[in-house]
mmCIF file of C-alpha atoms in Angstrom:
data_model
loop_
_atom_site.group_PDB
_atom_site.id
_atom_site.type_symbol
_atom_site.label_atom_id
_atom_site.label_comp_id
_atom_site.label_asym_id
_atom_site.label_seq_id
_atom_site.Cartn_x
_atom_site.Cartn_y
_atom_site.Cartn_z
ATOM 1 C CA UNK A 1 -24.074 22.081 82.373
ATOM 2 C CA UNK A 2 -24.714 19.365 84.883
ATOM 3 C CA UNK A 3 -28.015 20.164 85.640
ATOM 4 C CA UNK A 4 -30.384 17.257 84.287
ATOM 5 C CA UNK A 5 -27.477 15.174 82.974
ATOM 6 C CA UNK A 6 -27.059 13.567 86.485
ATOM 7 C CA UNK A 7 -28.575 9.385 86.293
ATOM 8 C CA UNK A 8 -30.675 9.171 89.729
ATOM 9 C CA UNK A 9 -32.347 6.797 90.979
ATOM 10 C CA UNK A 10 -35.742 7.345 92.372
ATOM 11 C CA UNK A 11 -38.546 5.228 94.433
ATOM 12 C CA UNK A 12 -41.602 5.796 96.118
ATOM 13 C CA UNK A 13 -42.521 3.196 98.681
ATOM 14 C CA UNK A 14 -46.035 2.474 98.509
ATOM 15 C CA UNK A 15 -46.603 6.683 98.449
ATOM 16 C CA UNK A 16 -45.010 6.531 101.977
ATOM 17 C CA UNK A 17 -41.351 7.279 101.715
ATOM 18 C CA UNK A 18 -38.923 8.856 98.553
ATOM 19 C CA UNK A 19 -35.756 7.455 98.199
ATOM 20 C CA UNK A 20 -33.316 9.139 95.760
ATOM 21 C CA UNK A 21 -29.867 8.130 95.096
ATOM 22 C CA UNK A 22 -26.826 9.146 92.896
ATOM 23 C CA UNK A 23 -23.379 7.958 91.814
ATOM 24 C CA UNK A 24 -21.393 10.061 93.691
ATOM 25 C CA UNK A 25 -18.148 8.455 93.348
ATOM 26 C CA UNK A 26 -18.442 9.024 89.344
ATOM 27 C CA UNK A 27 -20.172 12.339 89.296
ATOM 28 C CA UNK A 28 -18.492 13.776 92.515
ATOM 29 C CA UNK A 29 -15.732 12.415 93.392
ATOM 30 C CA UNK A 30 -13.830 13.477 96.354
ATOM 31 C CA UNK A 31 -16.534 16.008 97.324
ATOM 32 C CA UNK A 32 -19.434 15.772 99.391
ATOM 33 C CA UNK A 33 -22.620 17.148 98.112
ATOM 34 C CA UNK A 34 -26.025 18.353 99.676
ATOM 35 C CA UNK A 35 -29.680 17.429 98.894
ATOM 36 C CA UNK A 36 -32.535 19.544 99.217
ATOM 37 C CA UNK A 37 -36.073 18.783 97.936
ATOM 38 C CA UNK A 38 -39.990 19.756 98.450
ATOM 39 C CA UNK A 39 -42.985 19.534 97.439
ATOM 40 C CA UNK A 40 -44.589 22.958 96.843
ATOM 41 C CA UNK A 41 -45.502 24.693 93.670
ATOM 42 C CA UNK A 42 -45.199 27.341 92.449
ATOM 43 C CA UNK A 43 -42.420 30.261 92.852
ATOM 44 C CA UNK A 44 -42.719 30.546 96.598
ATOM 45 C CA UNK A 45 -41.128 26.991 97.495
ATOM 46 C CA UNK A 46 -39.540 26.020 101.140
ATOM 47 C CA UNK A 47 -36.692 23.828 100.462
ATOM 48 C CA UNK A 48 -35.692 21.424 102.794
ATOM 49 C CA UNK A 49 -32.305 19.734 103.633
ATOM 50 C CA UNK A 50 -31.828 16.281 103.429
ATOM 51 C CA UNK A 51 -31.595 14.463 107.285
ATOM 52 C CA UNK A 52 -31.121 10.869 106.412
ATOM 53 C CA UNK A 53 -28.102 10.618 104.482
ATOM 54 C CA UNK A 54 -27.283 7.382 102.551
ATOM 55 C CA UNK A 55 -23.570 6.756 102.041
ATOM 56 C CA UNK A 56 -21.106 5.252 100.009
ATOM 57 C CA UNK A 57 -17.555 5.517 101.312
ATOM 58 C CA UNK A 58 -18.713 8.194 103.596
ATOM 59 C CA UNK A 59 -19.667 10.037 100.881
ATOM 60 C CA UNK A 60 -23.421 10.975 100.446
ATOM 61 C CA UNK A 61 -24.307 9.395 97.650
ATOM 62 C CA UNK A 62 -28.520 9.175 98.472
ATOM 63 C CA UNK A 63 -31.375 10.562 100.559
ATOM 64 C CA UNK A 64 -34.637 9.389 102.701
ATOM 65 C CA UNK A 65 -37.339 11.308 103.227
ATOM 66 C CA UNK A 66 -41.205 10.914 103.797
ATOM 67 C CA UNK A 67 -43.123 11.624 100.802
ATOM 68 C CA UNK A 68 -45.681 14.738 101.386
ATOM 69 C CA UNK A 69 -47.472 14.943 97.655
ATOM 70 C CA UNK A 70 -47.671 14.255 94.406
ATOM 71 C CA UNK A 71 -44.867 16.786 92.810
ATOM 72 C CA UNK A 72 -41.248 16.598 93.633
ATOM 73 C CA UNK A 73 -38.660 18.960 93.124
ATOM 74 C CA UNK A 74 -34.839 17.983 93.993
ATOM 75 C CA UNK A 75 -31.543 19.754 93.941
ATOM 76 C CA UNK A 76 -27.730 18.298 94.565
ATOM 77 C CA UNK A 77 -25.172 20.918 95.426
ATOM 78 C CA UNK A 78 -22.186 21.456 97.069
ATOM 79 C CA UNK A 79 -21.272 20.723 100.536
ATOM 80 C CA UNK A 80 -22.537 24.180 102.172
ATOM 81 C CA UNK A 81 -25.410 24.141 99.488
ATOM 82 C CA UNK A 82 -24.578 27.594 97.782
ATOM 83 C CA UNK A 83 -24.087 26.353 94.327
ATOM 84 C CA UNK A 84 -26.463 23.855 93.067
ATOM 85 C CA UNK A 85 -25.138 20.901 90.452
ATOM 86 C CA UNK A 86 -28.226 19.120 89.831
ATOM 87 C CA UNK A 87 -32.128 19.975 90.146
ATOM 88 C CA UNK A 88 -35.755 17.928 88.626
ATOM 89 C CA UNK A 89 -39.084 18.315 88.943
ATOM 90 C CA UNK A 90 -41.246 15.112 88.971
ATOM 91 C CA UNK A 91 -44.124 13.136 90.148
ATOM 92 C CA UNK A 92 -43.675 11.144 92.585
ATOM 93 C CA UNK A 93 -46.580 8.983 91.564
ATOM 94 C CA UNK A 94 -44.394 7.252 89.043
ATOM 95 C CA UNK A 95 -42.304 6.025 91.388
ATOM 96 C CA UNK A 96 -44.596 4.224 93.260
ATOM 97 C CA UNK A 97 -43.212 0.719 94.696
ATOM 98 C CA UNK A 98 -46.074 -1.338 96.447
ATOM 99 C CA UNK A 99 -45.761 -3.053 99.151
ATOM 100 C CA UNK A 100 -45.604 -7.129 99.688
ATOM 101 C CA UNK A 101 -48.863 -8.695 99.668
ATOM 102 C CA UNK A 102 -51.664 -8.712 102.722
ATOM 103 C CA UNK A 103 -53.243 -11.330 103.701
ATOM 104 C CA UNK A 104 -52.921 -13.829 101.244
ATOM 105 C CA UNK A 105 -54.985 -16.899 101.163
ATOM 106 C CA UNK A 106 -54.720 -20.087 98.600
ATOM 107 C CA UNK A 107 -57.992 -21.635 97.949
ATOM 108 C CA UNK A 108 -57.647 -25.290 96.206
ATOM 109 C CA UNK A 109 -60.329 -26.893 94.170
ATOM 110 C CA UNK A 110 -59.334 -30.024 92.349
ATOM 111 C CA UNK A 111 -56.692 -29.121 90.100
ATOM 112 C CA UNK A 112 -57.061 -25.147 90.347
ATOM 113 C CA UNK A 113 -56.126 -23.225 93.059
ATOM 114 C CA UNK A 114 -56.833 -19.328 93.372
ATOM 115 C CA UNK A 115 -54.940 -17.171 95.149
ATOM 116 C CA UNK A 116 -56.286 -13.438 96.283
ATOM 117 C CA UNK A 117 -54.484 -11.109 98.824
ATOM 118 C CA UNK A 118 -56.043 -7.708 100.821
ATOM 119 C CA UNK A 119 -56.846 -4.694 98.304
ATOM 120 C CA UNK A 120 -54.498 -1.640 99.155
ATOM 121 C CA UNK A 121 -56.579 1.759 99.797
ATOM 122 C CA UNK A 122 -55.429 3.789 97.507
ATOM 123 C CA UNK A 123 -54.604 2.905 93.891
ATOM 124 C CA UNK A 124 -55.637 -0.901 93.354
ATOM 125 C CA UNK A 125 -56.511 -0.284 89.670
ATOM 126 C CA UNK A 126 -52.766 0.153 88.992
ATOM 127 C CA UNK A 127 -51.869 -2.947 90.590
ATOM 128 C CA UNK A 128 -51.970 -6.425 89.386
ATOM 129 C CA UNK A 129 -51.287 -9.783 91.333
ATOM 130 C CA UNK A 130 -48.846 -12.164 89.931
ATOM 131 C CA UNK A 131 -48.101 -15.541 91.152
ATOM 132 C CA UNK A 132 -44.989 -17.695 90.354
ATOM 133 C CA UNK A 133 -45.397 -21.594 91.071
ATOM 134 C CA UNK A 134 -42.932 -24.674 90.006
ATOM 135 C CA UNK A 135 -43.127 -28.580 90.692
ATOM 136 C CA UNK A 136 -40.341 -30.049 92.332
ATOM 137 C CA UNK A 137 -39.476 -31.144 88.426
ATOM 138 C CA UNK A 138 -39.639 -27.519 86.752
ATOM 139 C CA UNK A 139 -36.199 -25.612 86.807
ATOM 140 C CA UNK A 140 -37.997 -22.595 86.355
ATOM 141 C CA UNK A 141 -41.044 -20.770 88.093
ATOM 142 C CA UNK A 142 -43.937 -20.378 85.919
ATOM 143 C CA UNK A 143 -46.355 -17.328 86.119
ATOM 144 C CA UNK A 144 -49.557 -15.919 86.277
ATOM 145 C CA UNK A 145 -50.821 -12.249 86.370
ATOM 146 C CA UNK A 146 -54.073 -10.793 86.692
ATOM 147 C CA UNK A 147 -56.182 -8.240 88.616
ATOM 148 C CA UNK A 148 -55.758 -6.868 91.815
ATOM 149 C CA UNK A 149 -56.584 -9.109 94.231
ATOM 150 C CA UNK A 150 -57.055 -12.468 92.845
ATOM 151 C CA UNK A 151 -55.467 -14.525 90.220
ATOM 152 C CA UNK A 152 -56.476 -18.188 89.289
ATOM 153 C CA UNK A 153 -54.749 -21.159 87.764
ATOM 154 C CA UNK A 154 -55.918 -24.332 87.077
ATOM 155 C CA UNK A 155 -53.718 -27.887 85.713
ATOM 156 C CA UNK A 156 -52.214 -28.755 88.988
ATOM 157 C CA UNK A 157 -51.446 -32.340 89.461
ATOM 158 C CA UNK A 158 -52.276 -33.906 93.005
ATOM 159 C CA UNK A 159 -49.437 -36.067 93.257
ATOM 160 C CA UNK A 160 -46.637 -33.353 93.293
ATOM 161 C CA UNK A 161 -45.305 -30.607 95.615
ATOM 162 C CA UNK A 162 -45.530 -26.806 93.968
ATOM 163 C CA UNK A 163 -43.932 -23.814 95.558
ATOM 164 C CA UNK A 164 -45.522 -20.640 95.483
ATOM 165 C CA UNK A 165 -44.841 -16.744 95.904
ATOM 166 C CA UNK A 166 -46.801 -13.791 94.916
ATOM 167 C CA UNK A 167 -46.570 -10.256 94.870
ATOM 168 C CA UNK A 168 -48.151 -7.060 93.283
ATOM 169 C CA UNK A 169 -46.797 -5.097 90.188
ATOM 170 C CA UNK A 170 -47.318 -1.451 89.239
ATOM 171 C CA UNK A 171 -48.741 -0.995 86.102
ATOM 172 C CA UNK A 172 -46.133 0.582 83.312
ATOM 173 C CA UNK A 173 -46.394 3.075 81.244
ATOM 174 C CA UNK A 174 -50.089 4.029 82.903
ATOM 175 C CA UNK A 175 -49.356 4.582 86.108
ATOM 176 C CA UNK A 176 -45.586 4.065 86.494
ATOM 177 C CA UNK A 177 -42.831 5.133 84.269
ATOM 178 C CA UNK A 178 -40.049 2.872 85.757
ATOM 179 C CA UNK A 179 -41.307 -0.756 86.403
ATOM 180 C CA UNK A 180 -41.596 -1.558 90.076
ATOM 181 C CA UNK A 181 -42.958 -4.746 91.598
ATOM 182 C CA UNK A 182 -43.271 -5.445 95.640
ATOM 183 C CA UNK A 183 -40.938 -7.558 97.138
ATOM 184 C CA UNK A 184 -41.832 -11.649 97.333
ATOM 185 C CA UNK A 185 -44.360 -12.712 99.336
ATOM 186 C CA UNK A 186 -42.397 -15.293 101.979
ATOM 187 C CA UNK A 187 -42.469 -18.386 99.677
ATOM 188 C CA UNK A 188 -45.074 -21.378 100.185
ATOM 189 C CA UNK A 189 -45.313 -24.717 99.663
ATOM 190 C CA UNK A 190 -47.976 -26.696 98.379
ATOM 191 C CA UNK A 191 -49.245 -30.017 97.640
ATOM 192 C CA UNK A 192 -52.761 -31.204 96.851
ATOM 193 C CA UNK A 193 -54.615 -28.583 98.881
ATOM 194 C CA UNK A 194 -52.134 -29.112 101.891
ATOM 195 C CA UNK A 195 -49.915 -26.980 103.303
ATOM 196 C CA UNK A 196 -46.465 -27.943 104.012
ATOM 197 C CA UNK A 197 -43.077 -26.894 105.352
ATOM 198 C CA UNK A 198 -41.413 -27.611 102.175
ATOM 199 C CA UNK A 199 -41.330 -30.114 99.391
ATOM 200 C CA UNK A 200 -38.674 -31.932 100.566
ATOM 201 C CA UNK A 201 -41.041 -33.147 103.168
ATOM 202 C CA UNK A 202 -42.998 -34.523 100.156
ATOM 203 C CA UNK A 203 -39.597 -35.792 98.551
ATOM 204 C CA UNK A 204 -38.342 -37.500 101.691
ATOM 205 C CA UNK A 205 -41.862 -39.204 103.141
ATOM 206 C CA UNK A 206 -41.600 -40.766 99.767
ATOM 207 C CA UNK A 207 -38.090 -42.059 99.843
ATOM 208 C CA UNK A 208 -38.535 -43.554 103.597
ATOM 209 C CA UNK A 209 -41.660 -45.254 101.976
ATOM 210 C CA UNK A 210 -39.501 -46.535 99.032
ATOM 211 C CA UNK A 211 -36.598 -47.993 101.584
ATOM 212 C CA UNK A 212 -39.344 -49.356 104.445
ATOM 213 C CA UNK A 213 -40.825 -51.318 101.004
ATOM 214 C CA UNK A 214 -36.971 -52.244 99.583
ATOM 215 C CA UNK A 215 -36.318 -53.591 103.312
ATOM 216 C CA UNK A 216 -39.367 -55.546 104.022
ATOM 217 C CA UNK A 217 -39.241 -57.273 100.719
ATOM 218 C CA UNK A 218 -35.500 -57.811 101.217
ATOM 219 C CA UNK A 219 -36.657 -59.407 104.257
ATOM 220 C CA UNK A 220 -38.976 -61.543 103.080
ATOM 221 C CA UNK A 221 -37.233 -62.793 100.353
ATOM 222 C CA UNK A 222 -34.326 -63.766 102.633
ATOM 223 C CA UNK A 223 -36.857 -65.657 104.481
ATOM 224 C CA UNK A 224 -37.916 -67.438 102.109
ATOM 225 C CA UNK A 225 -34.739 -68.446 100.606
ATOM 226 C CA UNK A 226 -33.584 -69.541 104.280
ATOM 227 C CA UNK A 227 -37.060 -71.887 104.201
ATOM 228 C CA UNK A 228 -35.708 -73.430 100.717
ATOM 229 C CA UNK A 229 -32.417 -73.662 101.918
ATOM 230 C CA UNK A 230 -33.582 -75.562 104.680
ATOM 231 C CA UNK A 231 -35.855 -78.006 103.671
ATOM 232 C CA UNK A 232 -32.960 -78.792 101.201
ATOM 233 C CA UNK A 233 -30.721 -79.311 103.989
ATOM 234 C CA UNK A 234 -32.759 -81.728 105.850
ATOM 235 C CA UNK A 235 -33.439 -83.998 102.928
ATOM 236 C CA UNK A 236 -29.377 -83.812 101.749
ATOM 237 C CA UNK A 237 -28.782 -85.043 105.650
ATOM 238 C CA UNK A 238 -31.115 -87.192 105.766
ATOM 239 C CA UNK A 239 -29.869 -88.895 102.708
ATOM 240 C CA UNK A 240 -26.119 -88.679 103.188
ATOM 241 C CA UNK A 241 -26.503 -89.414 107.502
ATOM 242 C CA UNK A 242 -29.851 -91.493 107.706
ATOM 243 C CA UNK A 243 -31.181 -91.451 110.981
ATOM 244 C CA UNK A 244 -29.629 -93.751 113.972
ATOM 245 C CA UNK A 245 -31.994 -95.324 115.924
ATOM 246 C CA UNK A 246 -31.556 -94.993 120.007
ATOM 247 C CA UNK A 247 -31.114 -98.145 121.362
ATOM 248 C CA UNK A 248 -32.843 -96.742 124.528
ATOM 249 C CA UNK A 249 -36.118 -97.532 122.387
ATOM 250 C CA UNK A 250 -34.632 -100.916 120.981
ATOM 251 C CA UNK A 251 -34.119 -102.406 124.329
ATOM 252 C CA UNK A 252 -36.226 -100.461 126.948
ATOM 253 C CA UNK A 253 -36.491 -103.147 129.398
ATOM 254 C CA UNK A 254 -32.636 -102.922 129.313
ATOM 255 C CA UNK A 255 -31.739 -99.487 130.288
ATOM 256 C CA UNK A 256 -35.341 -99.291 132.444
ATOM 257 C CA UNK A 257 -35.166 -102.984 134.316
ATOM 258 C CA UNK A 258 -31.500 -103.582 134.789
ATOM 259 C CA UNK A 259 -30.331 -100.102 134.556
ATOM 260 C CA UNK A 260 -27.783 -100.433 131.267
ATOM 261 C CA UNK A 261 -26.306 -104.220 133.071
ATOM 262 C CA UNK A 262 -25.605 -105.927 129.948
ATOM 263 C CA UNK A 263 -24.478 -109.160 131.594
ATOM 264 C CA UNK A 264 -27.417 -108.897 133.959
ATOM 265 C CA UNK A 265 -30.133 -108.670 130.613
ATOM 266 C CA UNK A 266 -28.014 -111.561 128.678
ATOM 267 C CA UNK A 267 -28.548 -113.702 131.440
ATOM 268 C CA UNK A 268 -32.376 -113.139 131.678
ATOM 269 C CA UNK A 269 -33.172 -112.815 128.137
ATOM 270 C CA UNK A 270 -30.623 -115.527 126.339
ATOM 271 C CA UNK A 271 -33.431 -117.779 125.492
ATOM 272 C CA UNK A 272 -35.021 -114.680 123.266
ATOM 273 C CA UNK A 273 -31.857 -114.481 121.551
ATOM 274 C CA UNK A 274 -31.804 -117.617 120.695
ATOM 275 C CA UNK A 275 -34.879 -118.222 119.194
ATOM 276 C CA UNK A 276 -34.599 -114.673 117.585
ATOM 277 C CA UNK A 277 -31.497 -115.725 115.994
ATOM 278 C CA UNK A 278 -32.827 -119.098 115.248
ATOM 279 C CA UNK A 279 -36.045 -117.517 113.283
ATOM 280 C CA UNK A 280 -33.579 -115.116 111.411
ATOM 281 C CA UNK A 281 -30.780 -116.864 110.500
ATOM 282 C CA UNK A 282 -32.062 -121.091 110.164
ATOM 283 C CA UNK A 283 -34.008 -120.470 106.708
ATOM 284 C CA UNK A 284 -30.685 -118.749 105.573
ATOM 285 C CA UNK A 285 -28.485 -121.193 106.691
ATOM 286 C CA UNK A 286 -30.858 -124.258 105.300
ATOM 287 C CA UNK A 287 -30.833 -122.261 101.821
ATOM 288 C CA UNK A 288 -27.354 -121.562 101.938
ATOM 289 C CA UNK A 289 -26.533 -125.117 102.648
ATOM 290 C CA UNK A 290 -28.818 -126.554 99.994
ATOM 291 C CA UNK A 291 -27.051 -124.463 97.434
ATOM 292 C CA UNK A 292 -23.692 -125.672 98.303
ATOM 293 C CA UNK A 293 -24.977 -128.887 98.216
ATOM 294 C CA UNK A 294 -26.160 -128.757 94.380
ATOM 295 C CA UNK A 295 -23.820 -127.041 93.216
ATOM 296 C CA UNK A 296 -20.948 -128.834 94.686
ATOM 297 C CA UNK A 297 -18.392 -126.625 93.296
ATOM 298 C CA UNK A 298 -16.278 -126.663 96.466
ATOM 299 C CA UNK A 299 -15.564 -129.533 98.578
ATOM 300 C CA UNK A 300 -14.105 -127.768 101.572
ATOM 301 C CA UNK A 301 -17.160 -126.295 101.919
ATOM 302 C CA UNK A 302 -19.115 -129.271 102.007
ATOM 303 C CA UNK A 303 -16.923 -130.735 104.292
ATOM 304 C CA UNK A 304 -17.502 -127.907 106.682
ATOM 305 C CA UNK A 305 -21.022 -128.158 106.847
ATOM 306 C CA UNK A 306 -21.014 -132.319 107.415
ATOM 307 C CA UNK A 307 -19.254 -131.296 110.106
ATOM 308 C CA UNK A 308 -21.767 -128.371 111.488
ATOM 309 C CA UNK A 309 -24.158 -130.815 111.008
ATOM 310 C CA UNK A 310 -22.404 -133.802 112.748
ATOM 311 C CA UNK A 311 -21.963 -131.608 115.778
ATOM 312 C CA UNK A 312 -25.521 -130.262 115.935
ATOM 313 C CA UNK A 313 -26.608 -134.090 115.979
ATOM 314 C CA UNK A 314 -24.181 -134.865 118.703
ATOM 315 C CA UNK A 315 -25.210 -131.469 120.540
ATOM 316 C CA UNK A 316 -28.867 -133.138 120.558
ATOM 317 C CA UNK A 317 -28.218 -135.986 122.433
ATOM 318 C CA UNK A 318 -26.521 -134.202 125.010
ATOM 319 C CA UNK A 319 -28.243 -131.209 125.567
ATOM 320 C CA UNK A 320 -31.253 -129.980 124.065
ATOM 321 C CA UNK A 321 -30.108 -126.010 124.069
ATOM 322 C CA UNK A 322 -26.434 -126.508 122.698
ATOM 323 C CA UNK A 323 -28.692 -128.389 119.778
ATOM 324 C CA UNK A 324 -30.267 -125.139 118.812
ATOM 325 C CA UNK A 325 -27.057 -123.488 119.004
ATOM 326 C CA UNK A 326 -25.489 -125.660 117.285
ATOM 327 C CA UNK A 327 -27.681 -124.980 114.203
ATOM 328 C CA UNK A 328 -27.114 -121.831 114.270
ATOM 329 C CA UNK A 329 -23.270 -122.253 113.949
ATOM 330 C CA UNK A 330 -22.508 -121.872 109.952
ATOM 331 C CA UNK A 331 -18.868 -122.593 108.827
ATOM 332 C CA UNK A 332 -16.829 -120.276 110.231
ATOM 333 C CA UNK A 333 -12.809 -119.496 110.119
ATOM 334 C CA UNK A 334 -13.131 -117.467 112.940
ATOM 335 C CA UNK A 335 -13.999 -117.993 116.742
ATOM 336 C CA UNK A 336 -15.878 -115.526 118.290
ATOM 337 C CA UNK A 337 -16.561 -114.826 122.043
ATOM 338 C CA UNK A 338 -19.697 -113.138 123.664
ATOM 339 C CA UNK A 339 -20.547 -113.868 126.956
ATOM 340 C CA UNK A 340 -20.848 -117.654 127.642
ATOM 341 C CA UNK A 341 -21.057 -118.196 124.189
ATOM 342 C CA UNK A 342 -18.690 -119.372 121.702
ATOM 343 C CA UNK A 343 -19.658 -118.559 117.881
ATOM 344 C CA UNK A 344 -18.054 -119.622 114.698
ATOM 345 C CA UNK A 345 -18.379 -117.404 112.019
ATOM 346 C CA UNK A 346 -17.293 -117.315 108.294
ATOM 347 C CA UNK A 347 -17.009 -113.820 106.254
ATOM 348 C CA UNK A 348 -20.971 -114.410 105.075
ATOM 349 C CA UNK A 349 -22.287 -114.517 108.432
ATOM 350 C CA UNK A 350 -23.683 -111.607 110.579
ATOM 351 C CA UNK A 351 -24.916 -111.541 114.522
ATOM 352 C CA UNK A 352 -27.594 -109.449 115.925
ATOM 353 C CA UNK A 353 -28.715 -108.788 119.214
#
C-alpha cells in the first residue's frame, strides 16, 4: 500500500546527474532501505543498485547517480532489496535544474544596461534569464526576466551603486513540472557603467569626501575667526597699553656717544636743556603769571611770583645763565635736585628732559 504514497524529492542537474531523496526517518524509521533505478523500457529492464548513498543519521535517506535518458524508473526496498516499498516511473526531463550562468557580460548605455550570458546546447528555449538589481536605497531586489540569453533594463540613475545577480529559470508547466531555477550568479556591483568591488566603496569615497570638505571648512573658518580675533586684539591693546616710545630713539647721541653716561650727556648738552625748557615752559609761565595777576584772588600767590621775579632780576646781574634759570623757576613748595641743579616746583609744574 506504500507504493506511490512515498513524497520524494527529485532533480536533474542540467540533464547530467539525478538526485532522489526521501524522508526516511518518517517513512522508515529504524530500517535501512535500498534504491535501485534505470532507465530502460520496456519489460526486459536491468536494475541497478544505488552506489552513492546520501544519509541522514546513517540512515539512507537519498541517492546520486548519473542520468543516462529521458525515462526513469525507481524502486525503495528493504535493506537486502527482496521486497520493494516504493517504485515510479518518470521523466527525467522535468526535473531539469540548469546550471549558473556562462559567461555573463553587462553592457551599459546611458541609463540601460543589458545583460546576456552563453546559450546552453541543449534546451535554451526552456530557459529564460532573469536578473535581480537594487540601489543601495531599495530593501528589496527588483527583477527582470526574459529570453534566453539576454535581458535588458533601462531607468538606472548614474549617481548610485546597483548590485546585480542573474541566473536562468526552467520554464513551468512546459518543460518542467516542479519549478527549478540555477543557482545565483556570484553577485556584482555596479555603478554608472563601472565595475566595482562593492557599493560600500561608492558609500565610503563619498563619506571621506563629505569629512575632507567638513574639515577644510572647519579649518578655514577657524582661521578666519583667529584673523578677527586678532586684529581686535591689537586695537583693544593698543588702546588700553598705547605704545612706549624707546628712549634709545629719543636720545641716540646718548646711548651711541657716551654709551648710556647720563652725567657725562648732562654735562655736554645742559645748554639744550635749557633753552628747550625755556621755549616750553616761559609762554606758560608768562600766561600763568598774567592770570594770577588779574585775577588777584590769592595774595600768597602773588607774593610768590614778586619774589621769582625779584630773584631772576638779581640772577641777571650776576650771571647771565642762572638768569635764564631763574625764569624758569615758577613758585614752588618743593625743592628738587637733579644734577647741579636746584629746581623749585609747585603741584602745576612738570620737567622734561
Amino acid at each position: 500500500g506504500w507504493k506511490g504514497a512515498i513524497n520524494t524529492t527529485i532533480i536533474n542537474f542540467n540533464n547530467e546527474k539525478m538526485q532522489i531523496t526521501w524522508a526516511t526517518r518518517e517513512l522508515f524509521p529504524n530500517e535501512n532501505v535500498s534504491f535501485f533505478y534505470t532507465f530502460d523500457e520496456g519489460k526486459h529492464k536491468v536494475w541497478k543498485s544505488c552506489t552513492t548513498y546520501l544519509l541522514d543519521q546513517d540512515y539512507n535517506s537519498g541517492c546520486l547517480f548519473k542520468t543516462e535518458g529521458p525515462t526513469l524508473a525507481i524502486s525503495i526496498r528493504n535493506s537486502n532489496g527482496s521486497e520493494e516499498h516504493f517504485s515510479k516511473k518518470l521523466k527525467s526531463d522535468f526535473y531539469i535544474k540548469p546550471n549558473r550562468p556562462e559567461n555573463v557580460t553587462f553592457f551599459w548605455k546611458e541609463d540601460t544596461v543589458t545583460v546576456s550570458c552563453n546559450k546552453p546546447e541543449r534546451a535554451a528555449r526552456c530557459l529564460r534569464l532573469e536578473i535581480q538589481y537594487k540601489s543601495k536605497f531599495d530593501k528589496e531586489w527588483q527583477s527582470r526576466i526574459s529570453k534566453c540569453c539576454s535581458v535588458g533594463e533601462q531607468g538606472f540613475d548614474p549617481r548610485k551603486c546597483y548590485s546585480f545577480r542573474v541566473r536562468l529559470r526552467r520554464l513551468v508547466p512546459y518543460c518542467n513540472i516542479v519549478n527549478y531555477s540555477s543557482d545565483w550568479e556570484a553577485e556584482t556591483f555596479w555603478m554608472n557603467g563601472t565595475l566595482l568591488d562593492s557599493c560600500d566603496d561608492d558609500t565610503t569615497s563619498q563619506s571621506n569626501k563629505v569629512i575632507v570638505l567638513s574639515c577644510s571648512l572647519a579649518v578655514l573658518l577657524m582661521m578666519l575667526i583667529l584673523l578677527i580675533l586678532l586684529c581686535k586684539w591689537q586695537r583693544v591693546q593698543m588702546s588700553v597699553l598705547p605704545a612706549i616710545p624707546d628712549p634709545k630713539y629719543l636720545f641716540a647721541d646718548l646711548f651711541s656717544d657716551h654709551d648710556g653716561n647720563l652725567q657725562e650727556w648732562l654735562d655736554k648738552n645742559d645748554h639744550v636743556v635749557l633753552q628747550t625748557k625755556l621755549e616750553y615752559e616761559e609762554p606758560e609761565s608768562i600766561t600763568e603769571a598774567e592770570i594770577q595777576q588779574e585775577d588777584g584772588k590769592n595774595s600768597d600767590k602773588q607774593g610768590s611770583l614778586e619774589k621769582v621775579f625779584t630773584f631772576s632780576g638779581a640772577a641777571e646781574n650776576n650771571d647771565g645763565k642762572a638768569a635764564e634759570i631763574a625764569c624758569l623757576i615758577p613758585t614752588s613748595n618743593t625743592m628738587v635736585s637733579f644734577a647741579d641743579f636746584h629746581i623749585l616746583r609747585n603741584d602745576d609744574t612738570y620737567v622734561m628732559l
